[in-house]
Amino acid sequence: MKSIESMNIKNKKVIIRCDLNVPIIDGKILDNNRIKESLQTINYCIDNNCKIIILAHLGRIKEEKDLKKNTLKPVSIELSKLLDKEVTFIDKTRGKKLETAVSNMKSKDIILVENTRYEDLDGKKESNNDKELGKYWASLGEVFINDAFGTLHRAHASNVGIASNLPSCVGFLIEKELKVLKELDKPEKPFVVMLGGAKVKDKIGVIKKLVTKADYILIGGGMSYTFLKAEGYEIGTSLLDKDSIDFCTEVLKKYEDKIVLPVDIAVTNEFSNDEEYRTVDITDIKDNEMGMDLGPKSRKLFKSYLSKAKTVIWNGPVGVYEFSKYKKSTDSLLKYLTDNNIRTILGGGDIVAAYNNAKLKNKVYHASTGGGATLEYLEGKKLPGLEAIK
Ligand code: AMP
């Protein structure tokens, strides 16, 4: 894998694929972390007198009405602010306007091209890695730098497509992310994996891969109820991933001593923040109740395992953290890990959003910018975005 520092980029026209997929509501960026994480590579290219063309995606584009809310325009303003430098936003993903702007660039100029997924409206050209599109984008520059860790597990035109047509390398963010994940090949022990989030199905690969290496796997959040059901508990209307019950039964049987499940939970009658809730032992969930968060005994139990850990990887919140009533356990465990300086890697997506919102006093060892990419790496899968660069 070629690093940016081993690539001759001086005075070149470079295309950087960044991950600028930030949450935006009504044109307002709620969390600019991914933009900040992209700055090192962009600044390095500025220092090397490059002409810089940035490609990135935002959200999903399925129909015409998705276009406006997923424009990268607000991102270009934020990026310009953070770089303290003009960023020219081109509201097209191809065509004369883009080509003219590119041919008029001077050293250190920066262009941000509109959301690459605008191309998905016409036959999913970006997401299906349309050959012509990758070639076209590659024709705009001389060197390709992939720095979008969050999309490494996807073969899209704006990563794999361009890399197939230009001398390519990875940027500083991808290098940093991979370095940390690599440490998990031989983690300092005890090694604790904490999993939450909605579906067991999405985490089966990781559980299979890590269950032998990990000393303990703590399971909370929506996915824990399928495990509890497999153990024979009644889980009321809590999330259930029926197709995964057999898998859970098998893992629990084989690795009884490693899998740790909640012992009490916060339950309510409706998936909302408005209803009253009560805390019950897992033996006492009523038919009309659903689990929304861990209870105090479970938090204490999880902390007792985390307290011994030398390495922790955590993917997925242990409760419905989007609701203020049910973010208590996710926040409390995050605080515990940072307060106690436990070497923790947060595996992207929701858990990193929860971490950023929690505004903790101490920082976690590593908060990844990519949830899906992290999971697929941990599962031992090849990441197409990386393979294309190799
Ligand atoms: P995932 O994408 O699988 O990591 O799932 C993240 C989502 O799981 C978040 O939106 C959480 O609100 C949700 N989640 C966590 N705990 C629960 C729960 N007990 N019941 C329902 N959803 C949950």
Coordinates of C-alpha atoms and ligand atoms in Angstrom, one line a residue:
M1 CA 0.0 0.0 0.0
K2 CA 1.6 3.2 -1.1
S3 CA 1.7 6.1 1.4
I4 CA 1.3 9.7 0.4
E5 CA 4.8 10.5 1.6
S6 CA 6.3 7.9 -0.8
M7 CA 4.5 9.4 -3.8
N8 CA 5.8 12.3 -5.9
I9 CA 3.0 14.8 -5.7
K10 CA 5.0 18.0 -5.8
N11 CA 3.3 20.6 -8.1
K12 CA 0.9 17.9 -9.4
K13 CA -2.8 18.1 -10.0
V14 CA -4.1 15.7 -7.3
I15 CA -7.5 14.1 -6.8
I16 CA -8.2 13.4 -3.1
R17 CA -11.2 11.2 -2.2
C18 CA -12.2 12.4 1.2
D19 CA -14.8 11.2 3.6
L20 CA -16.8 14.3 4.2
N21 CA -20.1 12.5 5.0
V22 CA -21.1 14.6 8.0
P23 CA -24.6 14.8 9.5
I24 CA -26.4 17.9 8.1
I25 CA -29.9 19.2 9.1
D26 CA -31.3 22.2 7.2
G27 CA -27.9 23.1 5.8
K28 CA -26.3 23.0 9.3
I29 CA -23.4 20.6 10.0
L30 CA -24.0 18.9 13.3
D31 CA -20.6 17.3 13.7
N32 CA -17.6 18.4 11.6
N33 CA -15.3 15.6 12.8
R34 CA -14.8 13.9 9.5
I35 CA -14.0 17.3 7.8
K36 CA -11.4 17.9 10.5
E37 CA -9.9 14.5 10.0
S38 CA -9.4 15.2 6.3
L39 CA -7.3 18.3 6.8
Q40 CA -3.9 16.8 7.3
T41 CA -3.8 15.3 3.8
I42 CA -5.3 18.4 2.2
N43 CA -2.7 20.6 4.0
Y44 CA 0.1 18.3 3.0
C45 CA -1.0 18.8 -0.7
I46 CA -1.2 22.5 -0.2
D47 CA 2.4 22.5 1.2
N48 CA 3.4 20.5 -1.9
N49 CA 2.1 23.2 -4.2
C50 CA -0.6 20.9 -5.6
K51 CA -3.7 21.8 -7.5
I52 CA -6.3 20.0 -5.3
I53 CA -9.5 18.4 -6.6
I54 CA -11.6 16.9 -3.8
L55 CA -14.3 14.3 -4.4
A56 CA -16.6 13.1 -1.6
H57 CA -20.1 11.7 -1.1
L58 CA -22.9 12.7 1.3
G59 CA -25.8 10.5 2.3
R60 CA -27.6 8.4 -0.2
I61 CA -29.2 9.5 -3.4
K62 CA -32.1 7.4 -4.6
E63 CA -34.5 9.9 -6.1
E64 CA -34.6 13.5 -7.3
K65 CA -35.8 14.8 -3.9
D66 CA -32.6 13.5 -2.2
L67 CA -30.4 15.9 -4.3
K68 CA -30.9 19.2 -2.5
K69 CA -30.5 17.9 1.1
N70 CA -27.3 16.1 0.1
T71 CA -25.4 18.9 -1.6
L72 CA -21.8 19.3 -0.4
K73 CA -22.2 23.1 -0.5
P74 CA -22.3 23.5 3.3
V75 CA -19.3 21.2 3.6
S76 CA -17.3 23.5 1.2
I77 CA -18.1 26.5 3.5
E78 CA -17.0 24.6 6.6
L79 CA -13.9 23.2 4.8
S80 CA -12.9 26.7 3.7
K81 CA -13.3 27.9 7.3
L82 CA -11.2 25.1 8.8
L83 CA -8.5 25.5 6.2
D84 CA -8.7 29.3 6.3
K85 CA -8.5 29.2 2.6
E86 CA -10.8 29.6 -0.4
V87 CA -12.5 26.4 -1.6
T88 CA -14.2 26.6 -4.9
F89 CA -17.4 24.5 -4.9
I90 CA -18.5 23.1 -8.3
D91 CA -22.2 22.1 -8.1
K92 CA -21.7 19.5 -10.8
T93 CA -20.1 16.1 -10.8
R94 CA -18.9 16.3 -14.5
G95 CA -19.1 18.6 -17.5
K96 CA -17.8 21.9 -18.9
K97 CA -18.1 23.9 -15.7
L98 CA -16.0 21.4 -13.8
E99 CA -13.5 20.9 -16.6
T100 CA -13.0 24.7 -17.1
A101 CA -12.6 25.2 -13.4
V102 CA -10.0 22.5 -13.3
S103 CA -8.0 23.8 -16.3
N104 CA -7.9 27.3 -14.7
M105 CA -6.5 26.1 -11.4
K106 CA -3.3 27.5 -10.0
S107 CA -1.0 25.9 -7.4
K108 CA -2.6 25.5 -4.0
D109 CA -6.1 26.1 -5.4
I110 CA -8.8 23.8 -4.1
I111 CA -11.9 22.6 -5.8
L112 CA -14.7 20.6 -4.1
V113 CA -16.8 18.7 -6.6
E114 CA -20.5 18.1 -5.8
N115 CA -21.6 14.9 -4.1
T116 CA -20.3 11.9 -6.1
R117 CA -23.5 10.1 -5.4
Y118 CA -25.5 12.6 -7.5
E119 CA -24.3 10.1 -10.2
D120 CA -26.4 7.4 -8.6
L121 CA -29.6 9.0 -9.9
D122 CA -28.7 7.8 -13.3
G123 CA -28.1 4.0 -13.0
K124 CA -26.1 4.1 -9.7
K125 CA -23.0 5.0 -11.7
E126 CA -21.0 6.0 -8.6
S127 CA -22.1 3.1 -6.4
N128 CA -21.8 0.5 -9.1
N129 CA -18.3 1.7 -10.1
D130 CA -19.2 2.6 -13.6
K131 CA -16.0 2.3 -15.6
E132 CA -16.5 5.4 -17.7
L133 CA -17.2 7.5 -14.7
G134 CA -14.1 6.4 -12.9
K135 CA -12.0 7.1 -16.0
Y136 CA -13.6 10.5 -16.4
W137 CA -12.9 11.6 -12.9
A138 CA -9.3 10.2 -13.2
S139 CA -8.8 12.3 -16.3
L140 CA -9.1 15.5 -14.2
G141 CA -5.9 14.9 -12.3
E142 CA -2.4 13.3 -12.4
V143 CA -2.3 11.5 -9.0
F144 CA -5.1 9.9 -6.9
I145 CA -5.0 10.0 -3.1
N146 CA -7.6 7.9 -1.3
D147 CA -8.2 9.2 2.2
A148 CA -11.8 8.1 2.6
F149 CA -11.5 5.4 5.2
G150 CA -15.3 5.2 5.7
T151 CA -15.8 3.9 2.1
L152 CA -12.8 1.6 1.8
H153 CA -15.2 -1.4 2.0
R154 CA -17.0 -0.3 -1.1
A155 CA -16.0 -0.5 -4.7
H156 CA -17.2 2.8 -6.0
A157 CA -16.2 4.9 -9.1
S158 CA -14.8 7.6 -6.9
N159 CA -12.3 5.3 -5.1
V160 CA -11.7 2.0 -7.0
G161 CA -12.7 3.5 -10.3
I162 CA -10.2 6.4 -10.2
A163 CA -7.5 4.2 -8.6
S164 CA -7.7 1.9 -11.6
N165 CA -6.8 4.7 -13.9
L166 CA -4.1 6.8 -12.1
P167 CA -1.0 6.4 -9.9
S168 CA -2.5 6.1 -6.5
C169 CA -1.7 6.1 -2.8
V170 CA -3.6 6.5 0.5
G171 CA -3.7 9.6 2.6
F172 CA -2.8 10.2 6.2
L173 CA -6.2 9.4 7.6
I174 CA -6.4 6.0 6.1
E175 CA -2.8 5.3 7.2
K176 CA -3.7 6.3 10.8
E177 CA -6.9 4.2 10.8
L178 CA -5.2 1.1 9.5
K179 CA -2.3 1.4 11.9
V180 CA -4.7 1.3 14.8
L181 CA -6.7 -1.6 13.4
K182 CA -3.5 -3.5 12.8
E183 CA -2.7 -3.3 16.5
L184 CA -5.7 -5.4 17.0
D185 CA -4.0 -8.3 15.2
K186 CA -2.1 -8.8 18.4
P187 CA -4.0 -6.8 21.1
E188 CA -2.6 -6.4 24.5
K189 CA -4.7 -8.6 26.8
P190 CA -7.1 -8.8 28.4
F191 CA -8.9 -7.8 25.1
V192 CA -12.5 -6.9 25.5
V193 CA -14.9 -6.5 22.6
M194 CA -18.1 -4.5 23.3
L195 CA -20.9 -4.7 20.8
G196 CA -24.2 -2.9 20.6
G197 CA -26.5 -1.5 17.9
A198 CA -29.5 -2.9 16.3
K199 CA -28.9 -6.1 14.4
V200 CA -27.0 -9.3 15.3
K201 CA -26.8 -10.1 11.6
D202 CA -24.4 -7.2 10.9
K203 CA -22.0 -8.3 13.6
I204 CA -22.0 -12.1 13.1
G205 CA -18.8 -11.9 11.0
V206 CA -17.0 -9.9 13.7
I207 CA -18.2 -12.1 16.5
K208 CA -17.0 -15.2 14.6
K209 CA -13.6 -13.6 13.9
L210 CA -13.0 -12.1 17.3
V211 CA -14.5 -14.6 19.7
T212 CA -11.4 -16.7 19.9
K213 CA -9.0 -13.7 20.2
A214 CA -11.1 -11.8 22.7
D215 CA -11.1 -12.5 26.4
Y216 CA -14.7 -11.3 26.7
I217 CA -17.4 -10.0 24.4
L218 CA -19.9 -7.7 26.1
I219 CA -23.1 -7.5 24.2
G220 CA -25.6 -4.7 24.8
G221 CA -28.1 -2.6 22.8
G222 CA -30.7 -3.9 20.4
M223 CA -28.7 -6.9 19.5
S224 CA -28.5 -8.2 23.1
Y225 CA -32.2 -9.2 23.1
T226 CA -31.7 -11.9 20.4
F227 CA -29.0 -13.4 22.6
L228 CA -31.3 -13.2 25.6
K229 CA -34.1 -14.8 23.7
A230 CA -31.6 -17.6 22.7
E231 CA -30.9 -18.0 26.4
G232 CA -34.6 -18.6 27.0
Y233 CA -35.7 -15.2 28.4
E234 CA -38.9 -13.5 27.4
I235 CA -38.0 -10.2 25.8
G236 CA -41.5 -8.6 25.2
T237 CA -41.5 -6.3 22.1
S238 CA -37.7 -5.7 22.2
L239 CA -35.7 -5.9 19.0
L240 CA -35.4 -9.5 17.8
D241 CA -33.3 -10.7 14.9
K242 CA -35.1 -14.0 14.4
D243 CA -32.8 -15.3 11.7
S244 CA -29.9 -15.0 14.0
I245 CA -31.3 -16.9 17.0
D246 CA -29.6 -20.1 16.0
F247 CA -26.2 -18.4 15.6
C248 CA -26.6 -16.8 19.1
T249 CA -27.5 -20.2 20.7
E250 CA -24.5 -21.8 19.1
V251 CA -22.1 -19.0 20.2
L252 CA -23.5 -19.0 23.7
K253 CA -23.1 -22.7 24.0
K254 CA -19.5 -22.8 22.7
Y255 CA -18.2 -19.6 24.4
E256 CA -20.3 -19.5 27.5
D257 CA -17.5 -17.9 29.6
K258 CA -16.7 -15.2 27.1
I259 CA -20.1 -13.8 26.2
V260 CA -21.4 -11.3 28.7
L261 CA -25.1 -10.2 28.5
P262 CA -27.2 -7.6 30.3
V263 CA -28.7 -8.6 33.6
D264 CA -31.1 -5.7 33.9
I265 CA -32.5 -3.2 31.4
A266 CA -34.6 0.0 31.0
V267 CA -38.0 -1.0 29.4
T268 CA -40.9 1.1 28.1
N269 CA -44.1 0.5 26.1
E270 CA -43.3 2.6 23.0
F271 CA -40.2 3.3 20.9
S272 CA -40.1 7.0 21.9
N273 CA -38.5 9.3 24.4
D274 CA -41.9 10.4 25.8
E275 CA -43.2 7.4 27.7
E276 CA -42.3 6.5 31.3
Y277 CA -39.7 3.7 31.7
R278 CA -38.9 1.3 34.4
T279 CA -35.8 -0.7 35.2
V280 CA -36.2 -4.5 35.4
D281 CA -34.2 -7.6 35.7
I282 CA -34.1 -9.5 32.5
T283 CA -36.4 -12.1 34.0
D284 CA -39.2 -9.6 34.5
I285 CA -39.8 -8.1 31.0
K286 CA -43.6 -7.9 30.3
D287 CA -45.1 -8.9 27.0
N288 CA -45.8 -5.3 26.0
E289 CA -42.4 -3.9 27.1
M290 CA -39.3 -3.3 25.0
G291 CA -35.7 -2.9 26.2
M292 CA -34.1 0.5 25.4
D293 CA -31.0 0.7 27.5
L294 CA -28.9 -1.2 30.0
G295 CA -29.8 -1.0 33.7
P296 CA -27.5 0.0 36.6
K297 CA -26.5 -3.6 37.4
S298 CA -25.6 -4.2 33.8
R299 CA -23.5 -1.1 33.6
K300 CA -21.7 -2.2 36.8
L301 CA -21.2 -5.6 35.3
F302 CA -19.8 -4.3 32.0
K303 CA -17.5 -1.9 33.9
S304 CA -16.1 -4.8 35.9
Y305 CA -14.9 -6.4 32.7
L306 CA -13.7 -3.1 31.2
S307 CA -11.7 -2.3 34.3
K308 CA -9.4 -5.2 33.7
A309 CA -9.0 -4.7 29.9
K310 CA -5.8 -3.5 28.3
T311 CA -7.5 -3.2 24.9
V312 CA -11.1 -2.5 24.1
I313 CA -12.9 -2.3 20.8
W314 CA -16.4 -1.0 20.8
N315 CA -18.9 -1.0 18.0
G316 CA -22.5 0.1 18.4
P317 CA -24.3 1.9 21.2
V318 CA -25.6 -0.1 24.1
G319 CA -28.9 1.7 24.1
V320 CA -31.1 4.0 22.0
Y321 CA -28.7 6.8 22.5
E322 CA -30.6 9.2 20.2
F323 CA -33.2 9.5 23.0
S324 CA -32.0 11.4 26.0
K325 CA -33.6 8.9 28.4
Y326 CA -31.7 6.0 26.9
K327 CA -28.2 7.3 26.3
K328 CA -27.3 6.9 30.0
S329 CA -25.4 3.6 29.6
T330 CA -23.6 4.5 26.4
D331 CA -22.5 7.8 27.9
S332 CA -21.6 6.2 31.2
L333 CA -19.4 3.5 29.7
L334 CA -17.7 6.0 27.4
K335 CA -16.9 8.2 30.4
Y336 CA -15.7 5.2 32.3
L337 CA -13.3 4.2 29.5
T338 CA -11.9 7.7 29.0
D339 CA -11.7 8.6 32.7
N340 CA -9.7 5.4 33.4
N341 CA -7.5 5.8 30.3
I342 CA -8.4 2.3 29.0
R343 CA -7.0 1.9 25.5
T344 CA -10.2 2.0 23.5
I345 CA -10.9 2.0 19.8
L346 CA -14.4 3.1 18.9
G347 CA -15.5 1.5 15.7
G348 CA -17.1 4.4 13.8
G349 CA -20.7 5.2 13.1
D350 CA -23.1 5.7 16.0
I351 CA -20.7 5.1 18.8
V352 CA -18.4 7.8 17.5
A353 CA -21.4 10.1 17.1
A354 CA -22.3 9.4 20.8
Y355 CA -18.7 10.0 21.8
N356 CA -18.5 13.3 20.0
N357 CA -21.9 14.4 21.5
A358 CA -20.8 13.4 25.0
K359 CA -18.0 16.0 25.0
L360 CA -15.9 14.0 27.4
K361 CA -13.1 15.6 29.4
N362 CA -10.6 12.9 28.3
K363 CA -10.1 11.6 24.8
V364 CA -10.4 8.1 23.7
Y365 CA -7.4 6.3 22.2
H366 CA -8.9 6.2 18.7
A367 CA -12.3 7.1 17.3
S368 CA -12.6 5.7 13.8
T369 CA -14.3 7.6 11.0
G370 CA -15.7 4.4 9.5
G371 CA -18.0 1.9 11.0
G372 CA -18.6 -0.4 8.1
A373 CA -15.0 -0.4 7.0
T374 CA -13.8 -1.1 10.6
L375 CA -16.2 -4.1 10.9
E376 CA -15.2 -5.5 7.5
Y377 CA -11.5 -5.1 8.3
L378 CA -12.1 -6.9 11.7
E379 CA -14.0 -9.7 9.9
G380 CA -10.8 -10.2 7.9
K381 CA -12.4 -9.2 4.6
K382 CA -10.5 -7.5 1.9
L383 CA -11.3 -3.9 1.5
P384 CA -11.8 -3.1 -2.2
G385 CA -10.7 0.6 -1.9
L386 CA -7.4 -0.6 -0.5
E387 CA -7.0 -3.5 -2.9
A388 CA -7.3 -1.1 -5.8
I389 CA -4.3 0.9 -4.5
K390 CA -2.2 -2.1 -3.8
Ligands
AMP1 P1 -26.0 -0.3 14.3 O1 -26.1 0.5 13.1 O2 -26.4 -1.7 14.1 O3 -24.8 -0.1 15.1 O4 -27.2 0.3 15.2 C1 -27.2 1.5 15.8 C2 -28.6 1.8 16.3 O5 -29.0 0.8 17.2 C3 -28.8 3.1 16.9 O6 -29.6 3.9 16.1 C4 -29.4 2.8 18.2 O7 -30.5 3.6 18.6 C5 -29.9 1.4 18.0 N1 -30.2 0.7 19.3 C6 -29.3 0.5 20.3 N2 -29.9 -0.1 21.3 C7 -31.2 -0.4 21.0 C8 -32.3 -1.0 21.6 N3 -32.2 -1.4 22.8 N4 -33.4 -1.0 20.9 C9 -33.5 -0.6 19.7 N5 -32.5 0.0 19.0 C10 -31.3 0.1 19.6

